[in-house]
């Protein structure tokens, strides 16, 4: 672990209706690819990208829903210990926007209350099919105290900006927390993942 | 999304408890097409954990025992003449005698309304202030009408008021939802604010010394912080579940804490049991002679198999009789029998006891000073972690999805399909069904045992020490020989299962009567049930017993250890998984899952490690870095990293481990 080559590690979790382009956003950002018409990637749990921001190496661990959103069956544990949530809808699909309150309810229930949430309207390359106006989305995100961004995974519009801005916010949040929160207070993420707990034997 | 469910799978798994979830993930991992359904709207079945409000609705549901909804027999038309239907249960019958009692102050003081003026804590910076204002506006809305909305997306963003009990939670410490309004009125009373403040100020120590008076309203308000397990188990650090979690990498979805203390109950007192070498030497309770005795005996237990002459003569005796023959004081015998071996005084023989002691000692030190681990957010996370793994490998998940019946081919006697509540016929080669889904008819000849459970929310630990963040296990031996011992697990708030300044205490034993009859006598030994009077008498500063703020008792069916032949007319390709058993560990569930998987797919590996996401190399070379124009919403300026602009393959593949 001493070889860890980064200053910060953040877990970013994507949520939103099926088909809004979550996986495409992740693949665009991490691999620079737009896989048209491709289903969920089998066997890939999360993707990693390390970026450098102001000289700090930031490792982003980006988690996708693994298709569990299809029938509204996301596990609570998916939300645990996420530092940021990217709530995505499709600007050409009114339904995906209308479902946002339901997603917010899940966030309220299961995510840490310190989580940063970004609302993303994806598929702006299909402007002619737009069903959700930018203004409506902005009003909504403002009311819910979320950041808002419109993206196109296909045209690679705003995708880097989305993740890099988020990384910046996470860094400043993390800095603040170490200043304010240096008391031994139980926080999520304080537990240990079992593979890394140290070993020492009875004898 | 009008998403259609495929109608052909290799394996259909019904129920999302631990064994079913392990099987689902093993099957999916080995390339089978898996459909995993649960009729409930949450994961885990009787292995689930709930927020406080979630538990209240669970209690209500199980107390009401409402009549089964009208049976729609339309699905019968889908059964061919050459087929037979095995209908499944419409209603879960595994929980009985549910009784909840509130001991905490429930009075809703009249001045609670005034808190509306200071809606919430200014804890999370300026951004929250606007939210607070907005939230309090919402409070004035006629929320009742909104709760009539279907659970779909009819409500617009502005009306994000939760409309079912499940979601009685607060967003960023904001207020409660509409339906429980009568309760949340009290959430802004002064004491609530005070407790809230301590979250950000370091008064943890002071709080430990002078427990705050926690009201029922506060518990409701902080309800989201509770993750209350229906089963109370721990993971042996060298148990089958830990081995499986690490082998399959499912462990990456969960975090664990060590149990910090092993406790014993002797002569009305709770005391800590020294079990590691360091503990033994540091113990102030043990005399030098006792320390030597204990170390000698424990060292022997670790390699007892090599010294059969030491116990050969006592093979037929109980372990407790055997201990009496050893050079051990009564105190030490008690520790070893009840807290280390944790075997029955009356029924366990010497070999059982030695084996259990050895297992305990072997587990010691793998991850810490006790042999046990507890998952953050509760045991209920574990089945979900396996479900995630299943989904990652393509398994399809449907909660709130009931199955009407299994369809059996008369000629072959095999189950070939199921019919779900939409009347869709879904075929598969194998069916895995959790016991509680089977109808009474199928289970007529099955004899179930019961587990007695109690869950308490208390205000102090059963054994106060410098640190108020302890996870403890305590076994209370039976008063009468032959009765079951009661296992108690006390969780502190850093396990993410209860709110700050409270403890969650789980009681478990195999049932002889109702849960309350079995367990309340033990509860009374350890806790004070009368919050108010106790406080008066405690003013002198005496260390009274911890107070129970709230409690629930229930009996749960134990469907472990049932011979499959006792189920009526079960096709050979239908496997029945048990609900939770009474044991402390999870070995039974893991064994069952592995056995069933091997029967279905004898040639396949059981949950091999998946490729590390960080080792997957994608062949994509089509990186077209966009111009990162960071300017607007963030006030931090970033520069595009050299790596971004120069390196074409932007997916950094490395050997690093990921860890929070």
Short mmCIF file of N, CA, C and O in Angstrom, two decimals, chain A residues 1 4-5 9 30-32 43 45-46 49 51-54 59 61 63-64 70-73 75-78 80 94 98-99 102 105 108-109 111 113 140 143-145 156 158-159 161 164 168-169 183 186 188-189 191-192 194 196-200 202-203, chain B residues 3-4 43 124 127 130 134 151-153 156-157 160 162-163 166 171 202 224-225 246 252-253 255-257 277 302 365-367 373 377 381 384 388 391-393 397 399-400 494 500 613-614 618 622 626 630 632-633 637-638 641 644 650-651 656-659:
data_model
loop_
_atom_site.label_atom_id
_atom_site.label_comp_id
_atom_site.label_asym_id
_atom_site.label_seq_id
_atom_site.Cartn_x
_atom_site.Cartn_y
_atom_site.Cartn_z
N UNK A 1 0.82 -1.21 0.00
CA UNK A 1 0.00 0.00 0.00
C UNK A 1 0.85 1.26 0.00
O UNK A 1 0.42 2.33 -0.36
N UNK A 4 1.09 3.20 -3.14
CA UNK A 4 -0.05 3.93 -3.69
C UNK A 4 0.41 5.24 -4.31
O UNK A 4 1.02 6.07 -3.67
N UNK A 5 0.04 5.38 -5.55
CA UNK A 5 0.57 6.49 -6.31
C UNK A 5 -0.48 7.58 -6.50
O UNK A 5 -0.81 7.94 -7.61
N UNK A 9 -8.20 9.48 -3.18
CA UNK A 9 -8.99 8.47 -3.87
C UNK A 9 -10.46 8.74 -3.58
O UNK A 9 -10.85 8.91 -2.43
N UNK A 30 -13.21 7.41 -18.97
CA UNK A 30 -12.06 6.58 -18.58
C UNK A 30 -11.29 6.05 -19.78
O UNK A 30 -10.09 5.83 -19.70
N UNK A 31 -11.98 5.81 -20.89
CA UNK A 31 -11.30 5.19 -22.01
C UNK A 31 -11.31 6.04 -23.27
O UNK A 31 -10.71 5.66 -24.26
N UNK A 32 -12.08 7.11 -23.22
CA UNK A 32 -12.17 7.94 -24.40
C UNK A 32 -12.95 7.29 -25.52
O UNK A 32 -12.80 7.60 -26.69
N UNK A 43 -18.82 -8.15 -16.15
CA UNK A 43 -17.66 -8.43 -15.32
C UNK A 43 -16.84 -7.21 -14.92
O UNK A 43 -15.84 -7.36 -14.24
N UNK A 45 -16.63 -4.04 -12.71
CA UNK A 45 -17.27 -3.57 -11.51
C UNK A 45 -17.25 -2.05 -11.42
O UNK A 45 -18.24 -1.39 -11.18
N UNK A 46 -16.07 -1.53 -11.64
CA UNK A 46 -15.92 -0.08 -11.63
C UNK A 46 -14.74 0.25 -12.51
O UNK A 46 -13.95 -0.63 -12.87
N UNK A 49 -9.76 6.03 -13.11
CA UNK A 49 -8.94 6.95 -13.87
C UNK A 49 -8.22 7.85 -12.88
O UNK A 49 -8.83 8.38 -11.96
N UNK A 51 -6.28 11.26 -12.38
CA UNK A 51 -6.07 12.55 -13.03
C UNK A 51 -5.20 13.41 -12.13
O UNK A 51 -5.07 13.14 -10.94
N UNK A 52 -4.62 14.42 -12.73
CA UNK A 52 -3.80 15.30 -11.92
C UNK A 52 -4.45 16.67 -11.88
O UNK A 52 -4.78 17.24 -12.92
N UNK A 53 -4.68 17.13 -10.69
CA UNK A 53 -5.32 18.43 -10.53
C UNK A 53 -4.45 19.28 -9.63
O UNK A 53 -4.22 18.92 -8.47
N UNK A 54 -3.97 20.38 -10.16
CA UNK A 54 -3.09 21.27 -9.40
C UNK A 54 -1.97 20.51 -8.73
O UNK A 54 -1.69 20.66 -7.54
N UNK A 59 -7.22 9.82 -7.74
CA UNK A 59 -7.67 8.58 -8.35
C UNK A 59 -9.19 8.51 -8.22
O UNK A 59 -9.73 8.57 -7.12
N UNK A 61 -12.54 6.37 -8.70
CA UNK A 61 -13.06 5.02 -8.85
C UNK A 61 -14.53 5.20 -9.22
O UNK A 61 -15.31 5.66 -8.40
N UNK A 63 -18.17 3.94 -10.28
CA UNK A 63 -19.00 2.73 -10.20
C UNK A 63 -20.26 2.91 -11.03
O UNK A 63 -20.92 3.95 -10.99
N UNK A 64 -20.61 1.86 -11.71
CA UNK A 64 -21.82 1.84 -12.51
C UNK A 64 -22.84 0.90 -11.85
O UNK A 64 -22.49 0.09 -11.01
N UNK A 70 -32.56 -1.39 -13.89
CA UNK A 70 -33.55 -1.73 -14.90
C UNK A 70 -34.92 -1.99 -14.30
O UNK A 70 -35.93 -1.52 -14.79
N UNK A 71 -34.93 -2.75 -13.23
CA UNK A 71 -36.21 -3.02 -12.57
C UNK A 71 -36.21 -2.41 -11.17
O UNK A 71 -36.75 -2.97 -10.23
N UNK A 72 -35.61 -1.26 -11.07
CA UNK A 72 -35.56 -0.51 -9.82
C UNK A 72 -35.16 -1.38 -8.63
O UNK A 72 -35.85 -1.43 -7.62
N UNK A 73 -34.05 -2.03 -8.77
CA UNK A 73 -33.62 -2.94 -7.70
C UNK A 73 -32.16 -2.72 -7.33
O UNK A 73 -31.40 -3.67 -7.17
N UNK A 75 -29.09 -2.17 -5.02
CA UNK A 75 -28.82 -2.52 -3.62
C UNK A 75 -28.41 -1.27 -2.84
O UNK A 75 -27.71 -0.41 -3.38
N UNK A 76 -28.84 -1.21 -1.60
CA UNK A 76 -28.45 -0.07 -0.76
C UNK A 76 -26.94 0.02 -0.65
O UNK A 76 -26.37 1.09 -0.59
N UNK A 77 -26.32 -1.14 -0.59
CA UNK A 77 -24.88 -1.14 -0.33
C UNK A 77 -24.12 -0.44 -1.47
O UNK A 77 -23.00 0.00 -1.27
N UNK A 78 -24.76 -0.33 -2.62
CA UNK A 78 -24.14 0.36 -3.74
C UNK A 78 -23.83 1.82 -3.39
O UNK A 78 -22.85 2.40 -3.85
N UNK A 80 -23.26 3.05 -0.35
CA UNK A 80 -22.42 3.24 0.83
C UNK A 80 -21.04 3.73 0.44
O UNK A 80 -20.46 3.26 -0.53
N UNK A 94 -38.36 12.66 -21.28
CA UNK A 94 -39.09 13.27 -20.17
C UNK A 94 -39.17 12.31 -18.96
O UNK A 94 -38.97 12.70 -17.83
N UNK A 98 -38.55 12.83 -14.97
CA UNK A 98 -39.61 12.70 -13.97
C UNK A 98 -39.25 11.73 -12.86
O UNK A 98 -39.83 11.78 -11.79
N UNK A 99 -38.37 10.83 -13.15
CA UNK A 99 -37.98 9.84 -12.14
C UNK A 99 -36.97 10.38 -11.14
O UNK A 99 -36.66 9.72 -10.15
N UNK A 102 -37.59 10.23 -7.36
CA UNK A 102 -37.46 8.90 -6.80
C UNK A 102 -36.01 8.55 -6.52
O UNK A 102 -35.69 7.93 -5.51
N UNK A 105 -34.84 10.23 -3.46
CA UNK A 105 -35.30 9.55 -2.27
C UNK A 105 -34.35 8.42 -1.88
O UNK A 105 -34.04 8.22 -0.71
N UNK A 108 -31.32 10.00 -0.34
CA UNK A 108 -31.58 10.41 1.03
C UNK A 108 -31.47 9.23 1.99
O UNK A 108 -30.96 9.35 3.09
N UNK A 109 -31.98 8.12 1.55
CA UNK A 109 -32.03 6.98 2.45
C UNK A 109 -30.69 6.32 2.64
O UNK A 109 -30.35 5.90 3.73
N UNK A 111 -27.39 7.08 0.95
CA UNK A 111 -26.06 7.66 0.77
C UNK A 111 -25.67 8.44 2.01
O UNK A 111 -26.51 8.82 2.81
N UNK A 113 -24.73 11.57 4.20
CA UNK A 113 -25.30 12.90 4.01
C UNK A 113 -24.25 13.93 3.62
O UNK A 113 -24.54 15.09 3.41
N UNK A 140 -34.71 22.84 -11.20
CA UNK A 140 -34.81 21.65 -10.35
C UNK A 140 -33.53 21.44 -9.54
O UNK A 140 -33.56 21.25 -8.33
N UNK A 143 -33.17 23.95 -6.80
CA UNK A 143 -34.07 23.66 -5.68
C UNK A 143 -33.54 22.51 -4.84
O UNK A 143 -33.73 22.46 -3.63
N UNK A 144 -32.87 21.59 -5.47
CA UNK A 144 -32.38 20.43 -4.76
C UNK A 144 -30.94 20.60 -4.32
O UNK A 144 -30.33 19.65 -3.81
N UNK A 145 -30.40 21.79 -4.59
CA UNK A 145 -29.03 22.04 -4.17
C UNK A 145 -28.02 21.11 -4.80
O UNK A 145 -27.13 20.58 -4.14
N UNK A 156 -18.47 13.82 -26.68
CA UNK A 156 -17.47 14.13 -25.67
C UNK A 156 -17.60 15.56 -25.15
O UNK A 156 -16.62 16.20 -24.80
N UNK A 158 -18.39 18.18 -22.44
CA UNK A 158 -18.52 18.38 -20.99
C UNK A 158 -18.23 17.15 -20.14
O UNK A 158 -18.44 17.18 -18.93
N UNK A 159 -17.79 16.07 -20.75
CA UNK A 159 -17.59 14.86 -19.96
C UNK A 159 -16.37 15.01 -19.05
O UNK A 159 -16.45 14.76 -17.84
N UNK A 161 -15.07 17.76 -18.16
CA UNK A 161 -15.40 18.83 -17.22
C UNK A 161 -16.19 18.30 -16.05
O UNK A 161 -15.93 18.63 -14.89
N UNK A 164 -13.78 16.25 -13.83
CA UNK A 164 -12.69 17.03 -13.24
C UNK A 164 -13.20 18.08 -12.26
O UNK A 164 -12.62 18.28 -11.20
N UNK A 168 -12.34 18.33 -8.28
CA UNK A 168 -11.93 19.55 -7.56
C UNK A 168 -12.76 19.75 -6.31
O UNK A 168 -12.23 20.06 -5.24
N UNK A 169 -14.05 19.59 -6.48
CA UNK A 169 -14.93 19.77 -5.32
C UNK A 169 -14.63 18.76 -4.24
O UNK A 169 -14.63 19.07 -3.06
N UNK A 183 -11.65 15.26 14.85
CA UNK A 183 -12.06 14.52 16.03
C UNK A 183 -12.35 13.07 15.63
O UNK A 183 -12.75 12.82 14.51
N UNK A 186 -17.08 8.70 14.24
CA UNK A 186 -17.31 7.59 13.33
C UNK A 186 -17.92 8.08 12.02
O UNK A 186 -18.93 8.76 12.02
N UNK A 188 -18.67 6.94 7.80
CA UNK A 188 -18.63 5.80 6.89
C UNK A 188 -17.27 5.78 6.21
O UNK A 188 -16.65 6.81 6.01
N UNK A 189 -16.84 4.60 5.90
CA UNK A 189 -15.54 4.52 5.27
C UNK A 189 -14.44 4.34 6.29
O UNK A 189 -13.28 4.15 5.96
N UNK A 191 -14.43 1.92 8.41
CA UNK A 191 -14.21 0.50 8.56
C UNK A 191 -13.14 0.03 7.60
O UNK A 191 -12.68 0.78 6.77
N UNK A 192 -12.78 -1.20 7.77
CA UNK A 192 -11.68 -1.66 6.95
C UNK A 192 -12.17 -2.71 5.97
O UNK A 192 -13.07 -3.47 6.27
N UNK A 194 -11.56 -6.14 4.35
CA UNK A 194 -10.89 -7.22 5.07
C UNK A 194 -9.56 -7.63 4.49
O UNK A 194 -8.72 -8.11 5.19
N UNK A 196 -7.19 -5.94 3.75
CA UNK A 196 -6.06 -5.11 4.15
C UNK A 196 -5.83 -5.03 5.65
O UNK A 196 -4.90 -4.41 6.10
N UNK A 197 -6.72 -5.66 6.42
CA UNK A 197 -6.49 -5.62 7.85
C UNK A 197 -5.21 -6.39 8.16
O UNK A 197 -4.88 -7.36 7.51
N UNK A 198 -4.53 -5.92 9.14
CA UNK A 198 -3.23 -6.53 9.40
C UNK A 198 -3.38 -7.88 10.10
O UNK A 198 -4.38 -8.17 10.72
N UNK A 199 -2.39 -8.66 9.97
CA UNK A 199 -2.41 -9.98 10.57
C UNK A 199 -1.43 -10.03 11.72
O UNK A 199 -0.33 -9.52 11.65
N UNK A 200 -1.86 -10.65 12.79
CA UNK A 200 -0.96 -10.90 13.88
C UNK A 200 -1.53 -12.10 14.59
O UNK A 200 -2.72 -12.18 14.80
N UNK A 202 -2.06 -15.39 17.31
CA UNK A 202 -2.19 -15.62 18.74
C UNK A 202 -0.84 -15.94 19.36
O UNK A 202 -0.55 -15.54 20.46
N UNK A 203 -0.06 -16.68 18.63
CA UNK A 203 1.22 -17.12 19.22
C UNK A 203 2.34 -16.12 19.00
O UNK A 203 2.41 -15.52 17.98
N UNK B 3 -39.45 -1.92 -19.71
CA UNK B 3 -38.44 -2.91 -19.99
C UNK B 3 -39.04 -4.30 -19.82
O UNK B 3 -39.67 -4.57 -18.82
N UNK B 4 -38.84 -5.13 -20.78
CA UNK B 4 -39.39 -6.47 -20.66
C UNK B 4 -38.37 -7.45 -20.12
O UNK B 4 -37.21 -7.42 -20.47
N UNK B 43 -33.94 -6.05 -0.18
CA UNK B 43 -33.08 -7.21 -0.30
C UNK B 43 -32.95 -7.94 1.03
O UNK B 43 -33.03 -7.34 2.09
N UNK B 124 -23.59 21.98 7.85
CA UNK B 124 -22.92 21.61 6.61
C UNK B 124 -22.70 22.77 5.68
O UNK B 124 -22.78 22.66 4.48
N UNK B 127 -24.45 26.17 1.95
CA UNK B 127 -25.34 25.57 0.96
C UNK B 127 -26.59 25.02 1.61
O UNK B 127 -27.65 25.00 1.03
N UNK B 130 -29.90 27.45 2.47
CA UNK B 130 -30.96 27.65 1.50
C UNK B 130 -31.84 26.43 1.42
O UNK B 130 -33.04 26.51 1.30
N UNK B 134 -35.83 26.11 2.08
CA UNK B 134 -36.69 25.47 1.10
C UNK B 134 -37.42 24.29 1.70
O UNK B 134 -38.59 24.05 1.45
N UNK B 151 -46.33 5.35 -6.79
CA UNK B 151 -44.90 5.39 -6.49
C UNK B 151 -44.08 5.72 -7.74
O UNK B 151 -42.88 5.71 -7.73
N UNK B 152 -44.75 5.98 -8.80
CA UNK B 152 -44.02 6.29 -10.01
C UNK B 152 -43.57 7.74 -9.97
O UNK B 152 -43.40 8.32 -8.92
N UNK B 153 -43.39 8.30 -11.11
CA UNK B 153 -42.71 9.58 -11.15
C UNK B 153 -43.68 10.72 -11.37
O UNK B 153 -43.35 11.72 -12.00
N UNK B 156 -43.52 16.03 -9.24
CA UNK B 156 -42.43 16.78 -9.83
C UNK B 156 -41.38 17.12 -8.81
O UNK B 156 -41.62 17.09 -7.63
N UNK B 157 -40.23 17.42 -9.30
CA UNK B 157 -39.09 17.71 -8.43
C UNK B 157 -39.41 18.55 -7.20
O UNK B 157 -38.97 18.22 -6.12
N UNK B 160 -40.53 16.85 -3.52
CA UNK B 160 -39.84 15.64 -3.11
C UNK B 160 -40.14 15.31 -1.66
O UNK B 160 -39.26 15.26 -0.84
N UNK B 162 -41.29 12.53 0.84
CA UNK B 162 -41.34 11.08 0.77
C UNK B 162 -42.75 10.65 1.09
O UNK B 162 -43.42 11.25 1.90
N UNK B 163 -43.18 9.61 0.44
CA UNK B 163 -44.55 9.21 0.71
C UNK B 163 -44.72 7.77 1.11
O UNK B 163 -45.76 7.18 0.94
N UNK B 166 -40.99 3.68 4.34
CA UNK B 166 -39.61 3.30 4.03
C UNK B 166 -38.69 4.50 4.00
O UNK B 166 -37.54 4.44 4.35
N UNK B 171 -33.11 14.45 4.77
CA UNK B 171 -32.04 14.75 3.84
C UNK B 171 -31.15 15.76 4.53
O UNK B 171 -31.57 16.82 4.94
N UNK B 202 -16.23 18.04 19.72
CA UNK B 202 -15.67 16.82 20.26
C UNK B 202 -16.08 16.62 21.71
O UNK B 202 -15.28 16.74 22.62
N UNK B 224 -32.76 7.10 10.11
CA UNK B 224 -31.96 6.67 8.99
C UNK B 224 -30.61 6.13 9.43
O UNK B 224 -29.96 5.37 8.71
N UNK B 225 -30.16 6.56 10.61
CA UNK B 225 -28.85 6.11 11.07
C UNK B 225 -28.87 4.67 11.57
O UNK B 225 -27.83 4.11 11.87
N UNK B 246 -13.32 -13.09 0.53
CA UNK B 246 -12.00 -12.67 0.05
C UNK B 246 -11.66 -13.38 -1.26
O UNK B 246 -11.13 -12.76 -2.18
N UNK B 252 -14.87 -6.45 -1.53
CA UNK B 252 -14.64 -5.05 -1.90
C UNK B 252 -15.90 -4.21 -1.76
O UNK B 252 -15.83 -2.99 -1.75
N UNK B 253 -17.05 -4.86 -1.68
CA UNK B 253 -18.30 -4.10 -1.56
C UNK B 253 -18.66 -3.78 -0.11
O UNK B 253 -19.69 -3.17 0.13
N UNK B 255 -17.35 -3.11 4.18
CA UNK B 255 -16.29 -2.77 5.11
C UNK B 255 -16.62 -3.41 6.45
O UNK B 255 -17.78 -3.60 6.78
N UNK B 256 -15.59 -3.69 7.20
CA UNK B 256 -15.80 -4.45 8.42
C UNK B 256 -15.11 -3.79 9.60
O UNK B 256 -14.16 -3.04 9.44
N UNK B 257 -15.64 -4.11 10.76
CA UNK B 257 -14.97 -3.71 11.99
C UNK B 257 -14.77 -4.93 12.84
O UNK B 257 -15.57 -5.87 12.79
N UNK B 277 -3.29 -13.38 23.86
CA UNK B 277 -2.12 -13.42 24.75
C UNK B 277 -1.94 -12.09 25.49
O UNK B 277 -1.76 -12.05 26.70
N UNK B 302 -5.00 -25.26 21.21
CA UNK B 302 -4.61 -24.97 19.83
C UNK B 302 -4.08 -26.22 19.13
O UNK B 302 -4.18 -26.36 17.92
N UNK B 365 -6.65 -12.82 16.07
CA UNK B 365 -5.44 -12.22 15.54
C UNK B 365 -5.36 -12.13 14.03
O UNK B 365 -4.49 -11.47 13.52
N UNK B 366 -6.28 -12.78 13.32
CA UNK B 366 -6.18 -12.64 11.87
C UNK B 366 -6.45 -11.20 11.48
O UNK B 366 -5.75 -10.62 10.65
N UNK B 367 -7.49 -10.66 12.06
CA UNK B 367 -7.80 -9.25 11.76
C UNK B 367 -7.79 -8.36 13.00
O UNK B 367 -8.10 -7.19 12.92
N UNK B 373 -15.60 -10.43 13.07
CA UNK B 373 -15.77 -9.19 12.33
C UNK B 373 -17.26 -8.90 12.19
O UNK B 373 -18.09 -9.81 12.15
N UNK B 377 -22.80 -1.10 8.58
CA UNK B 377 -24.18 -1.00 8.11
C UNK B 377 -24.97 -2.29 8.32
O UNK B 377 -26.09 -2.41 7.87
N UNK B 381 -26.01 -6.14 4.70
CA UNK B 381 -25.23 -5.73 3.53
C UNK B 381 -24.70 -6.94 2.76
O UNK B 381 -24.52 -6.87 1.55
N UNK B 384 -26.55 -8.45 -0.19
CA UNK B 384 -26.55 -7.46 -1.27
C UNK B 384 -25.23 -7.41 -2.02
O UNK B 384 -25.18 -7.16 -3.22
N UNK B 388 -24.74 -7.82 -5.97
CA UNK B 388 -24.01 -6.89 -6.84
C UNK B 388 -23.07 -7.68 -7.76
O UNK B 388 -23.00 -7.43 -8.96
N UNK B 391 -24.97 -9.25 -10.46
CA UNK B 391 -25.40 -8.26 -11.46
C UNK B 391 -24.24 -7.84 -12.35
O UNK B 391 -24.40 -7.66 -13.55
N UNK B 392 -23.07 -7.69 -11.75
CA UNK B 392 -21.90 -7.28 -12.52
C UNK B 392 -21.62 -8.31 -13.63
O UNK B 392 -21.18 -7.97 -14.71
N UNK B 393 -21.93 -9.57 -13.34
CA UNK B 393 -21.73 -10.60 -14.36
C UNK B 393 -23.01 -10.89 -15.14
O UNK B 393 -23.16 -11.97 -15.72
N UNK B 397 -31.98 -8.41 -11.87
CA UNK B 397 -32.58 -8.24 -10.54
C UNK B 397 -33.96 -7.64 -10.59
O UNK B 397 -34.17 -6.61 -11.24
N UNK B 399 -36.78 -6.78 -7.61
CA UNK B 399 -37.47 -6.81 -6.33
C UNK B 399 -38.97 -6.62 -6.62
O UNK B 399 -39.35 -6.34 -7.75
N UNK B 400 -39.80 -6.74 -5.59
CA UNK B 400 -41.25 -6.59 -5.75
C UNK B 400 -41.79 -7.48 -6.86
O UNK B 400 -42.67 -7.08 -7.61
N UNK B 494 -20.47 3.55 15.71
CA UNK B 494 -19.51 3.56 14.62
C UNK B 494 -19.63 2.34 13.71
O UNK B 494 -18.96 2.25 12.69
N UNK B 500 -25.88 8.11 17.13
CA UNK B 500 -24.90 8.48 18.13
C UNK B 500 -25.52 8.48 19.53
O UNK B 500 -26.70 8.77 19.70
N UNK B 613 -10.68 -4.87 -11.61
CA UNK B 613 -11.04 -3.81 -12.57
C UNK B 613 -9.83 -2.99 -12.98
O UNK B 613 -9.79 -2.42 -14.07
N UNK B 614 -8.85 -2.94 -12.11
CA UNK B 614 -7.69 -2.12 -12.42
C UNK B 614 -6.71 -2.85 -13.32
O UNK B 614 -5.76 -2.27 -13.82
N UNK B 618 -8.21 -2.20 -21.73
CA UNK B 618 -9.12 -2.02 -22.86
C UNK B 618 -8.30 -1.68 -24.09
O UNK B 618 -7.33 -0.96 -24.01
N UNK B 622 -9.05 5.11 -29.19
CA UNK B 622 -9.71 6.24 -29.85
C UNK B 622 -9.90 7.45 -28.96
O UNK B 622 -10.90 8.13 -29.04
N UNK B 626 -11.17 15.98 -25.07
CA UNK B 626 -11.90 17.21 -25.37
C UNK B 626 -11.19 18.36 -24.68
O UNK B 626 -10.35 18.16 -23.80
N UNK B 630 -12.57 24.32 -17.82
CA UNK B 630 -13.17 24.42 -16.48
C UNK B 630 -13.28 25.89 -16.14
O UNK B 630 -12.29 26.56 -16.02
N UNK B 632 -16.87 27.60 -15.16
CA UNK B 632 -18.10 28.12 -14.55
C UNK B 632 -18.33 27.68 -13.11
O UNK B 632 -17.91 28.36 -12.18
N UNK B 633 -18.97 26.56 -12.93
CA UNK B 633 -19.56 26.27 -11.63
C UNK B 633 -18.53 26.08 -10.51
O UNK B 633 -18.81 26.38 -9.37
N UNK B 637 -9.81 26.40 -9.92
CA UNK B 637 -9.32 26.29 -11.30
C UNK B 637 -8.45 25.04 -11.41
O UNK B 637 -7.64 24.76 -10.55
N UNK B 638 -8.66 24.34 -12.45
CA UNK B 638 -7.81 23.18 -12.65
C UNK B 638 -7.05 23.32 -13.94
O UNK B 638 -7.47 23.99 -14.86
N UNK B 641 -4.11 17.91 -16.74
CA UNK B 641 -2.87 17.26 -16.32
C UNK B 641 -2.07 16.87 -17.55
O UNK B 641 -2.62 16.62 -18.60
N UNK B 644 -3.30 13.72 -19.09
CA UNK B 644 -4.50 13.81 -19.93
C UNK B 644 -4.15 14.13 -21.38
O UNK B 644 -4.60 13.49 -22.29
N UNK B 650 -5.91 6.80 -21.82
CA UNK B 650 -6.12 7.53 -20.57
C UNK B 650 -6.57 6.64 -19.43
O UNK B 650 -6.67 7.06 -18.31
N UNK B 651 -6.90 5.40 -19.74
CA UNK B 651 -7.29 4.51 -18.65
C UNK B 651 -6.04 4.02 -17.96
O UNK B 651 -5.25 3.27 -18.52
N UNK B 656 -2.24 -1.10 -8.38
CA UNK B 656 -2.62 -0.59 -7.07
C UNK B 656 -3.86 -1.25 -6.52
O UNK B 656 -4.74 -1.63 -7.25
N UNK B 657 -3.86 -1.32 -5.23
CA UNK B 657 -5.08 -1.75 -4.56
C UNK B 657 -5.91 -0.53 -4.32
O UNK B 657 -5.41 0.56 -4.20
N UNK B 658 -7.20 -0.77 -4.25
CA UNK B 658 -8.05 0.37 -3.95
C UNK B 658 -8.50 0.25 -2.52
O UNK B 658 -8.79 -0.81 -2.02
N UNK B 659 -8.49 1.35 -1.89
CA UNK B 659 -8.94 1.36 -0.50
C UNK B 659 -9.35 2.76 -0.16
O UNK B 659 -8.74 3.71 -0.60
#
